[in-house]
Amino acid sequence: MLFIYSGVQVPLDEVRTNPEHLKMLEEWLRSYRSEELFDEHGTLHQEIADVAPKGNLRIGMNAHANGGLLLRPLSLPDFWQYAIDVAEPGRKEVSATYVLGTYLRDVMKENLATRNFRVFGPDETASNRLQAIYAVSGKRWDAAYESVDENLTPDGRVLEVLSENLCEGWLEGYILTGRHGLFSCYEAFIHIVDSMFNQHAKWLQECRTLPWRKPIASLNYLLSSHVWRQDHNGFSHQDPGFIDHVATKKSEIVRIYLPPDANTLLSVAEHCLRSRNYINLIIAGKQLAPVWLGMEAAVRHVVSGLGKWEWASNDGEGEASDPDVVLACAGDVPTLETLAAVTVLRDWEPGLRVRVVNIVDLFTLETNDQHLHGINHADFDRLFTTTKPVIFAFHGYPALIHKLTYERKNHDNFHVHGSRDEGTTTTPFDMTVLNGLDRYSLALDALRHVPRCQARVPEFEQRYFEMMQKHKLFVSEYGEDLPEIRDWKWSPSGTSQPVRADTPTDAEIDTGADQ
Amino acid sequence: MLFIYSGVQVPLDEVRTNPEHLKMLEEWLRSYRSEELFDEHGTLHQEIADVAPKGNLRIGMNAHANGGLLLRPLSLPDFWQYAIDVAEPGRKEVSATYVLGTYLRDVMKENLATRNFRVFGPDETASNRLQAIYAVSGKRWDAAYESVDENLTPDGRVLEVLSENLCEGWLEGYILTGRHGLFSCYEAFIHIVDSMFNQHAKWLQECRTLPWRKPIASLNYLLSSHVWRQDHNGFSHQDPGFIDHVATKKSEIVRIYLPPDANTLLSVAEHCLRSRNYINLIIAGKQLAPVWLGMEAAVRHVVSGLGKWEWASNDGEGEASDPDVVLACAGDVPTLETLAAVTVLRDWEPGLRVRVVNIVDLFTLETNDQHLHGINHADFDRLFTTTKPVIFAFHGYPALIHKLTYERKNHDNFHVHGSRDEGTTTTPFDMTVLNGLDRYSLALDALRHVPRCQARVPEFEQRYFEMMQKHKLFVSEYGEDLPEIRDWKWSPSGTSQPVRADTPTDAEIDTGADQ
């Protein structure tokens, strides 16, 4: 078998039909003088074969080309230490990535001696609220220092450069040579590395077929400053499509996590830092946001990947459960809007039986033969029912949920709300309104799909439009959200009236830079 | 209403709670001495207002910032002149992009005087078979010339540089300032500009809301050297995911075309060059491939965007039509495999009634309220039936078809074959086998889903596996496809036995560089 191959051009492509090409090919091949290299049976002469290095001297056996050989597992602090105490779901507000930063600070500390952990980012480490890390290791800086400089050190283990391509390339090289790391990036800008992500995914895919390649640390992305919170940035910073890009790759390689709060984020991050040979995509907000689950519940939720939140549902428990509608949510802002929608529904239609399902690990939605994390059909049908409407609030583009669930029995009843690529520099709640992800749109859509509520839909629509009008007028006059939106808090029962939040502690509020 | 805004940092973020911050804000704002600028009613003093330029002197009225003002429509030659004559479907083989190149050559020629058309590409113009253009205008080159140089000229209107980012940026700037162009690129590498594509799509979306912005030429992508033909390139060159990326954007902005042959490509390209304010994605192969439709049929097909190919179907015509199975296809290689599957089915199950539907304009699959090009439900149901299995052969990742069709009545019966991200440097047919897109997989899947064929499925599976074994053995021994695969030609009836192709004319074979 003979291939004529060139990475750039095929110089002789008419060998079969053009005798002149054939002659040139023959001359070219004969120029290697194969008769000097091989014996009459076509076997390479032993003295030539002996020239090639053997064993560990072979180029592919260089440990830096097989980084798994050098890999030392990270020493990881107990992430429960960083947990936010949750007496009641959603009463306390923290910046999830700030809390993660305190954990990463100690990951950095515990592995300073082995020098095998780094954090990469395009000048956004502090903006993404990970600045606690600087207490242990600064940003690497080898040039002159000025008096206004902060957190720069010659041996800093945080690498910042305003090039997503460089960050990605550095991190890939770092983990391919046996180390560990995390790339934190604004969600909108991560598309810059789509093509590099592809190459790394392909590399990992091929490596799975080579048993001598030892596992390497996973490539971990933390996307923050995400599409739903663009109070200071405009339309140009808004795009949740990296999830879609990641979801096109082989299920053996990719994992997508949308932790709904700080505690689930801690659990997800620890899991990702321990994992091998994956590409983990974590999306989490940096703004103050409610903590829904105590640490024990958070860990259980992350291990399951998805589940019913009994405390937010009123459809009965276990076998006796019988919802009128399932409100599903994936992502921190969608979870907030979904829980607020539950309280709106209490006002509008008190008798409605609502089940709340939250999804942390997106691939649990796929079938088990599409993705290892996919739950089986019986569990899926139990969770989402086979006949009831599912109003799904999603962080990204709605179509992805349809794509992940199209083999499920109830998928015709999935009504997904997510990004419609609408946005501007506006308030947090107005971003959800612009895209139909807000609590009122979710509540209205739920009622529209419950048969026994049909007659009253015009009345609900009236309430919806009155609310929208009030919201729009307030936002355009004051540039911030209505007090009843801003101050809304989850309550175990009763209506959607605002309740003041607990005052967050200093450690929970980030007073640092904002972008 | 007051916004404190900074593109990078928010310097005073505690104005509400920290009196010192409030004082600093006050000092800062007072430093503008607003009392000198405004009168007691808050109106700007007239002599200051008069400083601002008026009318066309305003910066936004610079014609280069509103390129549509400068836009001159291209003078386009009649594309019928370049049509390939089709006496019988699929007997003649041409390189579709080579044929397109002859048309683009004359587009270049007709617009040389107005200097408002350019072709951009990362050193792939010839590799993508568009080299006919060089007869009219070469590649722009301003430095020294050497004897081996070809097609370089100081005023060349083809811009080649091995940076997809530069090509994209240049083309964007070129059309934003009122000119026209085309970006030709390897499919695998176009992900490099994902983020830039996003920005241009967002720009177009915003411009739609500004009536004073005049329409500009569309941003046209031609992706060739696509995922299915990688005889000389390996796994790293294989990725059809740009379609998915484009499909996440607003339906008002994006168009995706998968012309199945040279004539449909001509019609699509002419349409795209005439269009305004869109991003057009065209995917077309450069290798020799069958021409299925004469020019008149091609134009009709492109105008419809999709349709039944009566000449390839045997399910009866019009109202009397009653297929056992619908074979749908989008993309040149999927179309080839689908038509070959029809002939396989003639061998395996001669009585089977098969309908062939081809899709050129991918968004016709969406509902009319999702995308303007979406066909209505009645037409969709007539074409794809509401109960019969649809075996869909798709150029890209299968999930996209599920995403586009999930609101259609028959979508549960859609079984999509497409890229599974499997590949290597191998034969054209083996690429389809690796991903389950080959004619035998399609035929077997069709039979598996036709109720009355159930009893014989084990027999069909046996034939399928025997064929696969034969194929794998031949490919690994000879490094090329089985003669019955290579030489397969469509025949209006009878079996899948090979027939020699018509000999293509010189103009139809590209003897140029291959990559």
Short mmCIF file of N, CA, C and O in Angstrom, two decimals, chain B residues 6 10 16 20 36 38-39 134 177 189 226 232 245 255 272 301 316-317 338 343 349 353 378 383 422 439 481:
data_model
loop_
_atom_site.label_atom_id
_atom_site.label_comp_id
_atom_site.label_asym_id
_atom_site.label_seq_id
_atom_site.Cartn_x
_atom_site.Cartn_y
_atom_site.Cartn_z
N SER B 6 -17.85 52.37 33.18
CA SER B 6 -16.50 52.34 32.65
C SER B 6 -16.33 51.01 31.96
O SER B 6 -16.78 49.99 32.43
N VAL B 10 -15.30 49.73 37.51
CA VAL B 10 -16.23 50.66 38.13
C VAL B 10 -15.50 51.25 39.33
O VAL B 10 -15.31 50.56 40.33
N ARG B 16 -23.92 54.38 47.23
CA ARG B 16 -25.13 54.39 48.04
C ARG B 16 -24.85 54.23 49.54
O ARG B 16 -25.62 54.67 50.36
N GLU B 20 -17.98 58.58 51.73
CA GLU B 20 -16.73 59.04 51.12
C GLU B 20 -16.80 58.85 49.59
O GLU B 20 -16.39 59.72 48.83
N GLU B 36 -21.52 76.03 33.81
CA GLU B 36 -21.06 76.82 32.66
C GLU B 36 -21.64 76.28 31.34
O GLU B 36 -21.58 76.96 30.32
N PHE B 38 -24.82 74.47 31.03
CA PHE B 38 -26.28 74.43 30.93
C PHE B 38 -26.89 75.66 31.59
O PHE B 38 -26.31 76.21 32.53
N ASP B 39 -28.05 76.06 31.13
CA ASP B 39 -28.75 77.18 31.80
C ASP B 39 -29.57 76.64 32.98
O ASP B 39 -29.51 75.45 33.29
N TYR B 134 -7.98 33.58 -11.05
CA TYR B 134 -6.66 34.16 -11.32
C TYR B 134 -6.48 34.61 -12.77
O TYR B 134 -5.61 35.43 -13.07
N THR B 177 -17.93 48.92 4.36
CA THR B 177 -17.67 50.16 3.63
C THR B 177 -18.22 50.11 2.22
O THR B 177 -17.74 50.81 1.32
N PHE B 189 -11.36 24.82 9.65
CA PHE B 189 -10.63 25.94 10.25
C PHE B 189 -11.49 27.18 10.48
O PHE B 189 -11.05 28.14 11.08
N HIS B 226 -14.36 19.90 2.82
CA HIS B 226 -15.19 19.70 4.00
C HIS B 226 -14.93 18.36 4.67
O HIS B 226 -14.10 17.57 4.25
N HIS B 232 -6.42 13.43 1.97
CA HIS B 232 -5.02 13.77 2.22
C HIS B 232 -4.81 14.40 3.59
O HIS B 232 -3.69 14.63 4.01
N HIS B 245 -22.84 26.55 14.98
CA HIS B 245 -22.58 27.88 15.52
C HIS B 245 -23.45 28.93 14.82
O HIS B 245 -24.09 29.76 15.48
N ARG B 255 -28.30 32.45 7.04
CA ARG B 255 -28.80 31.55 6.00
C ARG B 255 -27.75 30.45 5.83
O ARG B 255 -26.56 30.74 5.80
N CYS B 272 -26.74 34.57 -3.13
CA CYS B 272 -26.02 35.15 -1.97
C CYS B 272 -25.34 36.46 -2.34
O CYS B 272 -25.31 37.40 -1.54
N HIS B 301 -35.21 24.13 -7.56
CA HIS B 301 -34.91 23.48 -6.28
C HIS B 301 -34.38 24.51 -5.27
O HIS B 301 -34.79 24.51 -4.09
N GLY B 316 -44.70 6.75 -6.21
CA GLY B 316 -45.85 7.32 -6.91
C GLY B 316 -45.81 8.83 -6.86
O GLY B 316 -45.06 9.41 -6.07
N GLU B 317 -46.59 9.46 -7.72
CA GLU B 317 -46.54 10.93 -7.79
C GLU B 317 -47.79 11.57 -7.20
O GLU B 317 -48.86 10.98 -7.18
N THR B 338 -27.22 8.86 -0.17
CA THR B 338 -28.66 8.59 -0.16
C THR B 338 -29.12 7.99 -1.48
O THR B 338 -29.87 6.99 -1.51
N THR B 343 -30.36 2.64 -4.57
CA THR B 343 -30.03 1.50 -5.44
C THR B 343 -29.71 0.25 -4.61
O THR B 343 -29.99 -0.86 -5.04
N GLU B 349 -34.46 -5.10 -1.27
CA GLU B 349 -35.92 -5.18 -1.03
C GLU B 349 -36.62 -4.46 -2.17
O GLU B 349 -37.08 -3.32 -2.03
N ARG B 353 -41.14 1.09 -1.32
CA ARG B 353 -41.48 2.38 -1.92
C ARG B 353 -40.70 3.48 -1.20
O ARG B 353 -40.92 3.75 -0.02
N ALA B 378 -48.32 22.20 6.74
CA ALA B 378 -49.01 21.36 5.75
C ALA B 378 -48.01 20.85 4.71
O ALA B 378 -47.98 19.66 4.37
N LEU B 383 -44.50 16.51 2.60
CA LEU B 383 -43.18 16.10 2.10
C LEU B 383 -42.59 14.96 2.92
O LEU B 383 -42.07 13.98 2.36
N GLU B 422 -15.90 11.00 13.99
CA GLU B 422 -14.96 9.91 13.74
C GLU B 422 -14.25 10.21 12.44
O GLU B 422 -14.87 10.67 11.47
N ARG B 439 -24.09 4.44 2.40
CA ARG B 439 -25.29 3.93 1.73
C ARG B 439 -25.85 2.66 2.38
O ARG B 439 -27.07 2.49 2.46
N ASP B 481 -11.14 2.88 -2.39
CA ASP B 481 -12.43 2.25 -2.23
C ASP B 481 -12.66 1.12 -3.22
O ASP B 481 -12.06 1.10 -4.31
#
